[in-house]
Tab-separated table of C-alpha atoms in Angstrom:
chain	number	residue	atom	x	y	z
A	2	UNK	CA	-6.427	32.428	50.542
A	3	UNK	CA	-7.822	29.728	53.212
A	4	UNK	CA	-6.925	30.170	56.946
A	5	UNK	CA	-5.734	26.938	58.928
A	6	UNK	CA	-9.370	26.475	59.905
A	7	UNK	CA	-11.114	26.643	56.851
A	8	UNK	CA	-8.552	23.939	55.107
A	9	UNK	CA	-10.153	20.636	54.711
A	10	UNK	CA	-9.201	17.055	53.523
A	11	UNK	CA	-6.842	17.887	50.944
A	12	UNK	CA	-6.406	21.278	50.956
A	13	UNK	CA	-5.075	20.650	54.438
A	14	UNK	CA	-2.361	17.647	53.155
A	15	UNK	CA	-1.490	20.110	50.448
A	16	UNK	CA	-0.346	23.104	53.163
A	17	UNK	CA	1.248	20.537	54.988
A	18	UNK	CA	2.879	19.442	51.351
A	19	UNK	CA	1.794	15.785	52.512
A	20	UNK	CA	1.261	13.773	49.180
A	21	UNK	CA	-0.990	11.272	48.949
A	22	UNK	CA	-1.199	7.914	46.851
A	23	UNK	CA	-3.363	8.439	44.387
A	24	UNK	CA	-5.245	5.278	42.970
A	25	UNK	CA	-4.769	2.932	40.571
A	26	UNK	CA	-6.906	3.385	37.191
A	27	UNK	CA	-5.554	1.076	34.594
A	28	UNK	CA	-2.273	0.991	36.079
A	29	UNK	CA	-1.569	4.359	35.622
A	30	UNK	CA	-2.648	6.771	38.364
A	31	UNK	CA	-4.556	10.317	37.680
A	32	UNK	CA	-1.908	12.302	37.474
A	33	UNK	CA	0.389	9.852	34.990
A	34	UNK	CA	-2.956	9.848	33.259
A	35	UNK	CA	-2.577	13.213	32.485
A	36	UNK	CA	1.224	13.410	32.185
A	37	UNK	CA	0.259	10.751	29.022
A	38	UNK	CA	-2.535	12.454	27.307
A	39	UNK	CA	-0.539	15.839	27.743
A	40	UNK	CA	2.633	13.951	25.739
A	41	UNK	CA	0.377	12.621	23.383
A	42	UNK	CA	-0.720	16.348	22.325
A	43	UNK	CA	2.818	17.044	21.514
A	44	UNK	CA	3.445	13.546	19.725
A	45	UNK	CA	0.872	13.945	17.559
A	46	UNK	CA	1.455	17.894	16.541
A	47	UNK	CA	5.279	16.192	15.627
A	48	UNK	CA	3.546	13.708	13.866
A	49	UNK	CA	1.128	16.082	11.977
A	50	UNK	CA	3.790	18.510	11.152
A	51	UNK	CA	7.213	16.975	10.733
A	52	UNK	CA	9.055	18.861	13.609
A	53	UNK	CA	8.335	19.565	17.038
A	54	UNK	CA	6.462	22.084	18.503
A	55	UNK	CA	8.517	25.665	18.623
A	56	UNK	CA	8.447	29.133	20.640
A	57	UNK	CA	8.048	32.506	18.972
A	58	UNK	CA	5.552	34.998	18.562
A	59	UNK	CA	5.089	34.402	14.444
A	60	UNK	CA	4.206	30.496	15.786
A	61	UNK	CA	0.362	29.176	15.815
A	62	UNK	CA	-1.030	29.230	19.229
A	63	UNK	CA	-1.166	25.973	20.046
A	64	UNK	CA	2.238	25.089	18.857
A	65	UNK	CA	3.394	27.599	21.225
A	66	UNK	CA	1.100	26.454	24.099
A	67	UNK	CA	2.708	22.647	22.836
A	68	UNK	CA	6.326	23.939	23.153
A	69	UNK	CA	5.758	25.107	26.777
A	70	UNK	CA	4.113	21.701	27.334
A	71	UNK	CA	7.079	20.420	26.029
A	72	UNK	CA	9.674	21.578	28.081
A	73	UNK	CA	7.503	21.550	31.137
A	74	UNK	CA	7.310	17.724	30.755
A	75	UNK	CA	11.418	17.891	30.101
A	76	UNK	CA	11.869	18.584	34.118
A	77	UNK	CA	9.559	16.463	35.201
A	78	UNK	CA	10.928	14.087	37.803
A	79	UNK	CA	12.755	10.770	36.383
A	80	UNK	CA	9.964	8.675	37.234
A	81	UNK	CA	7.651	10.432	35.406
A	82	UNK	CA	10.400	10.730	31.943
A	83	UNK	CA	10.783	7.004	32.275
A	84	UNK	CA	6.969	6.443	32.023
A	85	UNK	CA	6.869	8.732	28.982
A	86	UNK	CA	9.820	7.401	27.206
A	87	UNK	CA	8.674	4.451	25.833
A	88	UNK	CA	5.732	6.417	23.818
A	89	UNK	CA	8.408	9.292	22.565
A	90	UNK	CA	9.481	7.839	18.920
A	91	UNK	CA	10.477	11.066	18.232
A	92	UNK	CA	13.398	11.694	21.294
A	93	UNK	CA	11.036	14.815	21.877
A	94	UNK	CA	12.066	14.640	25.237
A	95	UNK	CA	15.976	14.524	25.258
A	96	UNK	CA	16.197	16.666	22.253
A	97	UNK	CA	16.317	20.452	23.510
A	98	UNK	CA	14.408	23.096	21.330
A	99	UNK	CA	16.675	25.621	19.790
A	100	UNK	CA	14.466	27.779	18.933
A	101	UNK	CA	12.839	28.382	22.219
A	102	UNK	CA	12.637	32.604	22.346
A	103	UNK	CA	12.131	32.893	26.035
A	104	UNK	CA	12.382	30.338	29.150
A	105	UNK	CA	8.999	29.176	30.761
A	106	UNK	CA	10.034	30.864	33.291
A	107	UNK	CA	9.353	34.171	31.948
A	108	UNK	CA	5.991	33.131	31.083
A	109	UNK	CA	2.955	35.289	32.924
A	110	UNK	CA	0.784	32.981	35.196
A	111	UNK	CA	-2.127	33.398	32.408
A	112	UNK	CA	0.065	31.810	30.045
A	113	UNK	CA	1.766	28.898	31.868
A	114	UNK	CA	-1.728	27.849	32.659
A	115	UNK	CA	-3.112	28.113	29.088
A	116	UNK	CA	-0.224	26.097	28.359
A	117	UNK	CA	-0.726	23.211	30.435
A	118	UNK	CA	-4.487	23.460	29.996
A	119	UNK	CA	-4.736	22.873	34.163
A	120	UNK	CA	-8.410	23.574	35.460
A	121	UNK	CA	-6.518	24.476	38.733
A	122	UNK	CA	-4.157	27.132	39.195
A	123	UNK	CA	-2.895	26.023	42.694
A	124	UNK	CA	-1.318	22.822	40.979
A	125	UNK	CA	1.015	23.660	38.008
A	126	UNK	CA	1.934	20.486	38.066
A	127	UNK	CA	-0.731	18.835	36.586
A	128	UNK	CA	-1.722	18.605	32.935
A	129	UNK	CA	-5.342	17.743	32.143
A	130	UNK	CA	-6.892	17.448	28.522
A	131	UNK	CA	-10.755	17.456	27.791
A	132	UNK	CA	-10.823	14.149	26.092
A	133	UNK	CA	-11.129	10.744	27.357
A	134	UNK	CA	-7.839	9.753	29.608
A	135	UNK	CA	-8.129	6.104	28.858
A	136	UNK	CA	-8.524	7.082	24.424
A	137	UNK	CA	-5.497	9.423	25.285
A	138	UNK	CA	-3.257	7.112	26.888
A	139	UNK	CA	-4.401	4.206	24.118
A	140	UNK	CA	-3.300	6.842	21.308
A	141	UNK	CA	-0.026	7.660	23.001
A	142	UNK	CA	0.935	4.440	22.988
A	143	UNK	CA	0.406	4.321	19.177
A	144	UNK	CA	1.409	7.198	17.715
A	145	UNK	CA	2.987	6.137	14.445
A	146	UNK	CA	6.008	8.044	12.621
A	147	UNK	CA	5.895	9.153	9.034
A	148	UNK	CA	8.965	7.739	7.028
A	149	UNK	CA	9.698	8.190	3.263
A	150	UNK	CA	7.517	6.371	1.248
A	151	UNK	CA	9.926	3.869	-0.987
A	152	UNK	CA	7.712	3.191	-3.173
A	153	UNK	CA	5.538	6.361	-3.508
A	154	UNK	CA	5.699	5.745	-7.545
A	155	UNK	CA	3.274	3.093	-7.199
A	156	UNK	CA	0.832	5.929	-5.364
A	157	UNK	CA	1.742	8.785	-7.599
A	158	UNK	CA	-0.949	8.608	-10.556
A	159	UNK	CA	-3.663	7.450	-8.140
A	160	UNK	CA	-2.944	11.144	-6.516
A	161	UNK	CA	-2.661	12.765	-9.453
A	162	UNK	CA	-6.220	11.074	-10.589
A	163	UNK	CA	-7.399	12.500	-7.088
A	164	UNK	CA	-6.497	15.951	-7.856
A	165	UNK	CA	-7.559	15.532	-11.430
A	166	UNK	CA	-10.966	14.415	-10.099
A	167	UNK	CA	-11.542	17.023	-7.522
A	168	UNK	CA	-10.597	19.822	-10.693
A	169	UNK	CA	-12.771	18.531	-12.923
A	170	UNK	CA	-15.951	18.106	-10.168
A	171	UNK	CA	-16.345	14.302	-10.067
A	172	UNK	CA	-14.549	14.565	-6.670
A	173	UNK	CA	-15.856	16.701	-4.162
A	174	UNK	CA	-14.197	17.237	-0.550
A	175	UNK	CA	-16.666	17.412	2.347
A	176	UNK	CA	-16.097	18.204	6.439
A	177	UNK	CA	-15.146	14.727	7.666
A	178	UNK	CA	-18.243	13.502	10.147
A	179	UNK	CA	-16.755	11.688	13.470
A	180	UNK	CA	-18.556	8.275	12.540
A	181	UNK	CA	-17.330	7.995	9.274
A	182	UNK	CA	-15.604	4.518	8.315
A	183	UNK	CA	-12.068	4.610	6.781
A	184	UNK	CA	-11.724	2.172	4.344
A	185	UNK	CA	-9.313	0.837	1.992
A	186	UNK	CA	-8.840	3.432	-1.304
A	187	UNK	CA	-10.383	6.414	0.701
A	188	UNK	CA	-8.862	9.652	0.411
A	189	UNK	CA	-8.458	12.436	2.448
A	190	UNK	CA	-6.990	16.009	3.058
A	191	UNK	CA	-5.374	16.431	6.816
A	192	UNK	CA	-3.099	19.320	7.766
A	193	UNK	CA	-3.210	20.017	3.767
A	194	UNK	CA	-2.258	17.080	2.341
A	195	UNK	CA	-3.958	14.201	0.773
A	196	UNK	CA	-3.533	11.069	2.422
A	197	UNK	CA	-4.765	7.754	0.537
A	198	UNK	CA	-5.059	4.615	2.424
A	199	UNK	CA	-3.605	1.748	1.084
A	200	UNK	CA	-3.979	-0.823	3.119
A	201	UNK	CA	-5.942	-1.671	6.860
A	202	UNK	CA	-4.985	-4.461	9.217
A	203	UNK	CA	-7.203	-7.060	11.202
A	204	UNK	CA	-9.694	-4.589	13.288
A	205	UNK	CA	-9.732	-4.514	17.104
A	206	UNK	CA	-11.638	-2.401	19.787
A	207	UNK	CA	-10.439	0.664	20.996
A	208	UNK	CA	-11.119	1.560	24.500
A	209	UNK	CA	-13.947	3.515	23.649
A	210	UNK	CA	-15.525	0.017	22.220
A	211	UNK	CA	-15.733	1.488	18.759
A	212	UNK	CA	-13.728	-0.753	15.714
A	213	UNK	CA	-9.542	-0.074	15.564
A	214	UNK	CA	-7.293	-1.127	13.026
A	215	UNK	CA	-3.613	-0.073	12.306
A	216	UNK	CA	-3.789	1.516	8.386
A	217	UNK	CA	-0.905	2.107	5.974
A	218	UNK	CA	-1.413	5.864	4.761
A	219	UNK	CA	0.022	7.419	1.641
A	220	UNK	CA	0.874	10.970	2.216
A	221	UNK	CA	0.780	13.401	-0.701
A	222	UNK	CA	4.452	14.617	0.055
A	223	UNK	CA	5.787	11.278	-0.812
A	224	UNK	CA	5.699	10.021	3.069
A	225	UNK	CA	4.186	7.257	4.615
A	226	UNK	CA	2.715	6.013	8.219
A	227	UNK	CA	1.051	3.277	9.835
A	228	UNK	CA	-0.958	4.929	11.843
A	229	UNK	CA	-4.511	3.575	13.981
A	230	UNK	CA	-7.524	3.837	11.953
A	231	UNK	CA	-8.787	5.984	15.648
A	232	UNK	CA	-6.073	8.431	15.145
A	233	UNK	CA	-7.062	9.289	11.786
A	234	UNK	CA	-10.445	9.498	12.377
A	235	UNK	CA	-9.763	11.864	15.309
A	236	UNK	CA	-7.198	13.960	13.559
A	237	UNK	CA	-9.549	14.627	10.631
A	238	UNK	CA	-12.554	15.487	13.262
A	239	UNK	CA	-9.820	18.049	15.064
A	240	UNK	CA	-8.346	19.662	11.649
A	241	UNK	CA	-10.745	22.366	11.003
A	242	UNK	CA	-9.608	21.483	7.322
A	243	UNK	CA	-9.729	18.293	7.774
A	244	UNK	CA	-11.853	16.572	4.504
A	245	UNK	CA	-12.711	13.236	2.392
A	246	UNK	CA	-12.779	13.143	-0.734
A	247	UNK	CA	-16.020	11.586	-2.059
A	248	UNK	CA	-16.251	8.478	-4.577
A	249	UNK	CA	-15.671	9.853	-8.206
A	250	UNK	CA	-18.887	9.953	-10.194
A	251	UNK	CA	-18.186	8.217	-13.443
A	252	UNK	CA	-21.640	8.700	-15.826
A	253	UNK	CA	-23.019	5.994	-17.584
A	254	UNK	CA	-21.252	3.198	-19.107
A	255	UNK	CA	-23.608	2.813	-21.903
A	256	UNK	CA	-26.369	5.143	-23.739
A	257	UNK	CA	-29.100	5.577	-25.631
A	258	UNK	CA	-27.383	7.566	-28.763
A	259	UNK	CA	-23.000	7.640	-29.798
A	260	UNK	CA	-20.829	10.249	-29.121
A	261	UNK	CA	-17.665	10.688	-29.731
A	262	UNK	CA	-15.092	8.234	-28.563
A	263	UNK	CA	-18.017	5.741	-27.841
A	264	UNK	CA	-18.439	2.264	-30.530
A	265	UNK	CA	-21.446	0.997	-31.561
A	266	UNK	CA	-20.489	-2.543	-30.684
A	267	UNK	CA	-16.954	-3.230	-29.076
A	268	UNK	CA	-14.824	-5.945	-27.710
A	269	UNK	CA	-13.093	-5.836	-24.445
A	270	UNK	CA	-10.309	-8.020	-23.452
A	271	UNK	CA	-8.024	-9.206	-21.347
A	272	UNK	CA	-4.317	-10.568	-22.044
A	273	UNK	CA	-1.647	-11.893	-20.665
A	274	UNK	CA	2.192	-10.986	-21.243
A	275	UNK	CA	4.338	-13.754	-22.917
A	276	UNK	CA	7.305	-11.598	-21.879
A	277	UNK	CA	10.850	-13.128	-20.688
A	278	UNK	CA	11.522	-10.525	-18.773
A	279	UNK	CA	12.373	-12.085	-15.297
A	280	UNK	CA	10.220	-9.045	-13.597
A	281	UNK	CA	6.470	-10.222	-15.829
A	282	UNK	CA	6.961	-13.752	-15.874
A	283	UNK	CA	7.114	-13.574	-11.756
A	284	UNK	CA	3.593	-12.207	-11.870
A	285	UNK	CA	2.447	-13.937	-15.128
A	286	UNK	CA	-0.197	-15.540	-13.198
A	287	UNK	CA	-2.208	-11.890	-12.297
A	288	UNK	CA	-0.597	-9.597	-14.749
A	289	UNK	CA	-2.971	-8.850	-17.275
A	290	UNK	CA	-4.318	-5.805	-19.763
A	291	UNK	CA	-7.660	-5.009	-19.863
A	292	UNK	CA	-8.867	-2.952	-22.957
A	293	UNK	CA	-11.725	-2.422	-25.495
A	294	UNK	CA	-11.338	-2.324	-29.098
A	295	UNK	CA	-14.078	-1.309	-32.081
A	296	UNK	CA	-12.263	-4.165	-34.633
A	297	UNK	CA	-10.640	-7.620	-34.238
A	298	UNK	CA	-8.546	-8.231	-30.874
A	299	UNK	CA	-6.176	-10.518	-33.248
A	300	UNK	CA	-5.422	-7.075	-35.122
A	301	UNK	CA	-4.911	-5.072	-32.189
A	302	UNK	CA	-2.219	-7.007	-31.177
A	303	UNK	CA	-0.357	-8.559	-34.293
A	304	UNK	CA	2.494	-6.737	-33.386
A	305	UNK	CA	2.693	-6.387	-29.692
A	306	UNK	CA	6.339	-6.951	-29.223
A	307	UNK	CA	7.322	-3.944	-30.931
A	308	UNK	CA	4.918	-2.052	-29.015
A	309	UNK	CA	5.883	-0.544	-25.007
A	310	UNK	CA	1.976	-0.535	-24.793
A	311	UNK	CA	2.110	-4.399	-24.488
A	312	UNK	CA	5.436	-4.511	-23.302
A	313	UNK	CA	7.592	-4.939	-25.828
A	314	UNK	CA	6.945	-8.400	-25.793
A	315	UNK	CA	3.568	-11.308	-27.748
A	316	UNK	CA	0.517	-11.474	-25.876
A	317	UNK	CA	-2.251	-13.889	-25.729
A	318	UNK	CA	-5.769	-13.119	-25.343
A	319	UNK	CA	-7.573	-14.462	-22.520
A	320	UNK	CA	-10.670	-13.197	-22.176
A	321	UNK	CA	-13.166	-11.202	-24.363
A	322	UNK	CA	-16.622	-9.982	-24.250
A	323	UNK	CA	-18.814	-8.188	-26.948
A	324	UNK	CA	-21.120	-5.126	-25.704
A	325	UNK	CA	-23.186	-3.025	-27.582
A	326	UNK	CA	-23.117	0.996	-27.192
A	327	UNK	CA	-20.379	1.257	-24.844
A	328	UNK	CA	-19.056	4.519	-23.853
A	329	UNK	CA	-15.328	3.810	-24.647
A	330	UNK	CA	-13.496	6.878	-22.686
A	331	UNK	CA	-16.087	5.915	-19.458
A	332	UNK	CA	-15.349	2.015	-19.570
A	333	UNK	CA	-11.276	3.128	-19.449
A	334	UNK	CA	-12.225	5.685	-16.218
A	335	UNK	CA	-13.990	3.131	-15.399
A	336	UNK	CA	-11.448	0.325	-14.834
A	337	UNK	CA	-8.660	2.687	-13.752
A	338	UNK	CA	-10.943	3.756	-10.724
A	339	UNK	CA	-11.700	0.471	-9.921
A	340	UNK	CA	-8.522	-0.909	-10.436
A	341	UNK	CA	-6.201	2.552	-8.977
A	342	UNK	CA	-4.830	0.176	-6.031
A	343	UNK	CA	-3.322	-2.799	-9.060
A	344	UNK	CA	-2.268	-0.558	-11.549
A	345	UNK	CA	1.597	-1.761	-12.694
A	346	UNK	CA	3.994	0.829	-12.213
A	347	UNK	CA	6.684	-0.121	-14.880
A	348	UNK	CA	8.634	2.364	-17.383
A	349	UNK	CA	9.601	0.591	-20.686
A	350	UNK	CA	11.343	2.599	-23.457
A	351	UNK	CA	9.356	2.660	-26.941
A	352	UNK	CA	11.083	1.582	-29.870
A	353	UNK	CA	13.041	5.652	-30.771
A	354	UNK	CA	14.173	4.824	-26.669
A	355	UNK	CA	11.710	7.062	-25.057
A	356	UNK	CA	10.357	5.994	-21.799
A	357	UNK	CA	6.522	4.926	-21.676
A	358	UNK	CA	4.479	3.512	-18.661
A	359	UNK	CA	1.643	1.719	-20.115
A	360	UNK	CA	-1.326	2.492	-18.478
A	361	UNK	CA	-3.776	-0.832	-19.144
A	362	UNK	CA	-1.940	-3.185	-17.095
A	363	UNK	CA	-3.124	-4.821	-13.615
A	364	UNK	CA	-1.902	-7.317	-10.878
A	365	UNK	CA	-4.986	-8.485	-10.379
A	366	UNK	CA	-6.400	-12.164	-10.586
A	367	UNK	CA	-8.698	-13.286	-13.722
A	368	UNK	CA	-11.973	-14.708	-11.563
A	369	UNK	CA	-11.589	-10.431	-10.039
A	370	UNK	CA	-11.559	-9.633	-13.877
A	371	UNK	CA	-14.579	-11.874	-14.591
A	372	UNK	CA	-16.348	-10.134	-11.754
A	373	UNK	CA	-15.721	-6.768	-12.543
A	374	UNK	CA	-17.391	-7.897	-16.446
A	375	UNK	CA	-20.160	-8.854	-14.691
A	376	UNK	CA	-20.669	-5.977	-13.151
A	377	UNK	CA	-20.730	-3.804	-15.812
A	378	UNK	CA	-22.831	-5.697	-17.744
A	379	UNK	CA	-25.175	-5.495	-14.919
A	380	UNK	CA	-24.351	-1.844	-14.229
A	381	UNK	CA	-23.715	-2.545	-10.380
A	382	UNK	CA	-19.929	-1.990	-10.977
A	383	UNK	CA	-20.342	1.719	-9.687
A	384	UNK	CA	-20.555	0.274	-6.252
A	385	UNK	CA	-17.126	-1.290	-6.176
A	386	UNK	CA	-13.669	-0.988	-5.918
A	387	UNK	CA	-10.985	-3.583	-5.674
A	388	UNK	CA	-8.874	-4.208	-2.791
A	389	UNK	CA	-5.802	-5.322	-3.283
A	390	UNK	CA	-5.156	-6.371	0.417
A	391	UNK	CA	-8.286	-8.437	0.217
A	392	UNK	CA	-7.689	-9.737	-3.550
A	393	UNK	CA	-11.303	-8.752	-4.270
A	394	UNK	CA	-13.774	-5.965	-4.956
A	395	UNK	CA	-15.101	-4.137	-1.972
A	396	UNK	CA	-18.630	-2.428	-1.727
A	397	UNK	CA	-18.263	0.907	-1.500
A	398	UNK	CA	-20.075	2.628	1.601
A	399	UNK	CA	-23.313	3.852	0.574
A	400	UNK	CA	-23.418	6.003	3.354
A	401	UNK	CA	-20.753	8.015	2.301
C-alpha cells in the first residue's frame, strides 16, 4: 500500500476518488471501450451456443467466467446499460440468469478478477480483453442472431453430401488458418456443427483494413445467421475445433480403359420442363435437367410425363453433346458438386403415389450450362463451382 507521499498523478486522484475525463477514441472513451469488447464476449458465446452464459461448477470455464461478466455488466451504472443496449439482440442484459448458483459477491478476489480479465486489481471496474478494442467494438455492433432456417430443405442434401464426402475421404477437415478467405459454397465445422455459406454480400473494410462482408450461413441444426464474414473467420481461429472442409476430390472424368458404370461413347443433355404446373413454368426460363445417356436422348424421354424423374410432365431437349469414354457415375458427382447451391428441391409423387425428389434438376441459366460443357471437355471444370448469388461459376481458391 502507497503512503500520501509516494502517490503520484493518478494514483493520487484515485485516493482522493477524483475521476477524471478520459479521452475520446472513436467516440467511445477507454473504459466504454472495454465495457463493449467485454459485452461482445458474452454476445458472441449466446450466439455460439444458443443460450446465455450460466453459473455452476459442471459449466466450462469460460462460460462461468462469461456469466460473472454478465451480471457484473447488469449493475453497471445507466449510462453505461444504455451504451450497451443497442448491441444486446439477445435482452442479455434485462433478462436475469436463473441458474446463477452463487452471487458475485461470494466470489474470491482470484476469481472476480479472472472473470473480468482486469490487468489491475485496484480497479474492478474495468474490463479489458487482449484483442484489438476498435475490432471488438466493430464486432459488437454486428453480432448477428441465429433464427430457424425456413427453408433448410433446400440445404439439407448439400449437408448430407458434406458428411457423405468427409466418410468416404474426398473431404477432409483441416485447422482453419487466420487468412483464409470464406467464400461462397465453403463449409465448415464451428462449435460442432457444419456451417455452409450460402450466400456473401458486397465486401467492405473492417477496421483492421482487411476485406468484410455480411454472409448468410447455413447451420447444420437447421438454423441460420447473417453473420460478418470477420466474425466467422475469428470464431473458427478461436474454436480449438474449429475446421474447413476441403474441396471434394472428384477423379477423372474420363480414362484410358471402361469400368463399370462408365460408356464408351455417351450423350449428355440438357432439357427443359413443358410442365403446367404454375410452380415450373415460373422458372421455365433456368429450370433445366442435365444428364448423360449411352442410347438415343429421344428414347430416354418418350415417356417423360409418366415419369416423377422428369416431372410428371413432356420435355424438350435443349442441348446435347457426344463424348467419348466418359466416366458416367463421376460426370453425375460431378455436376451435383458443381451445381449443390441450384439443385431444385421439389417432392413429386411417382405414378403408385410415392413421393420422389428428382435429383437432375437445376435453376441455373443455359450460357452457365454451356460453360460448365466446356469445361469438362477441357478438364478445367475441377476448378469451379457455381454461384448462385453471382449467376456464374466461381474459381475455386487454389490456395486452399
Amino acid at each position: 500500500m502507497k503512503n500520501a507521499q509516494e502517490l503520484e498523478g493518478n494514483d493520487l486522484l484515485d485516493a482522493l476518488e477524483i475521476e477524471v475525463e478520459e479521452p475520446l477514441i472513436g467516440g467511445y472513451t477507454p473504459r466504454q471501450e472495454r465495457l463493449i469488447a467485454g459485452f461482445e464476449d458474452v454476445l458472441s458465446f449466446r450466439e455460439t451456443n444458443g443460450t446465455g452464459p450460466e453459473h455452476g461448477v459442471h459449466r466450462d470455464i469460460f462460460e462461468r467466467i462469461y456469466a460473472v461478466r454478465l451480471d457484473q455488466l447488469r449493475k453497471q451504472p445507466e449510462d453505461d446499460l444504455a451504451l450497451l443496449r443497442p448491441l444486446d439482440r439477445f435482452d442479455l442484459l434485462t433478462v436475469p440468469n436463473p441458474s446463477a448458483a452463487r452471487a458475485v459477491d461470494t466470489l474470491s478476489p482470484e476469481e472476480l478478477l479472472e472473470a473480468l480479465a482486469q490487468d489491475d486489481p485496484g480497479d474492478i471496474g474495468t474490463l479489458v480483453h487482449v484483442q484489438s478494442v476498435e475490432g471488438r467494438r466493430e464486432a459488437a455492433e454486428y453480432v448477428a442472431d441465429r433464427v430457424k432456417c425456413e427453408d433448410f430443405d433446400l440445404y439439407r442434401s448439400l449437408f448430407q453430401a458434406a458428411e457423405a464426402d468427409l466418410a468416404a475421404g474426398r473431404r477432409s477437415a483441416k485447422r482453419f488458418e487466420k487468412e483464409v478467405s470464406i467464400e461462397v459454397g465453403d463449409f465448415f465445422i464451428l462449435s460442432g456443427q457444419m456451417v455452409y455459406v450460402a450466400a456473401v454480400g458486397e465486401s467492405f473494410r473492417a477496421p483492421n483494413g482487411g476485406p468484410n462482408a455480411r454472409l448468410k450461413a447455413i447451420y447444420s441444426n437447421g438454423t441460420e445467421s447473417n453473420l460478418l464474414l470477420w466474425s466467422l473467420q475469428r470464431a473458427l481461429y478461436r474454436d480449438e475445433n474449429g475446421r474447413r472442409l476441403t474441396n471434394p476430390s472428384q477423379g477423372p472424368l474420363f480414362g484410358d480403359r471402361l469400368e463399370d458404370g462408365d460408356v464408351a461413347s455417351a450423350t449428355i443433355y440438357v432439357l427443359r420442363s413443358l410442365s403446367k404446373d404454375p410452380k415450373i413454368v415460373a422458372m421455365r426460363d433456368v429450370l433445366h435437367k442435365i444428364g448423360v445417356t449411352g442410347g438415343r436422348v429421344e428414347d430416354r424421354i418418350c415417356n417423360a410425363e409418366k415419369d416423377a424423374t422428369y416431372l410428371l410432365a413432356p420435355v424438350e431437349i435443349v442441348a446435347t453433346w457426344k463424348l467419348a469414354n466418359i466416366r458416367h457415375f463421376k460426370f453425375e458427382q460431378t455436376i451435383h458438386r458443381i451445381l449443390a447451391s441450384a439443385q431444385l428441391q421439389l417432392h413429386v409423387p411417382d405414378r403408385f403415389g410415392i413421393s420422389v425428389e428428382p435429383k437432375e434438376w437445376f435453376v441455373v441459366p443455359l450460357p452457365v450450362i454451356n460453360e460448365i460443357m466446356e469445361r469438362i471437355q477441357n478438364e478445367s471444370i475441377t476448378e469451379f463451382v457455381y454461384d448462385s448469388s453471382a449467376g456464374g461459376l466461381r474459381r475455386l481458391d487454389a490456395a486452399r
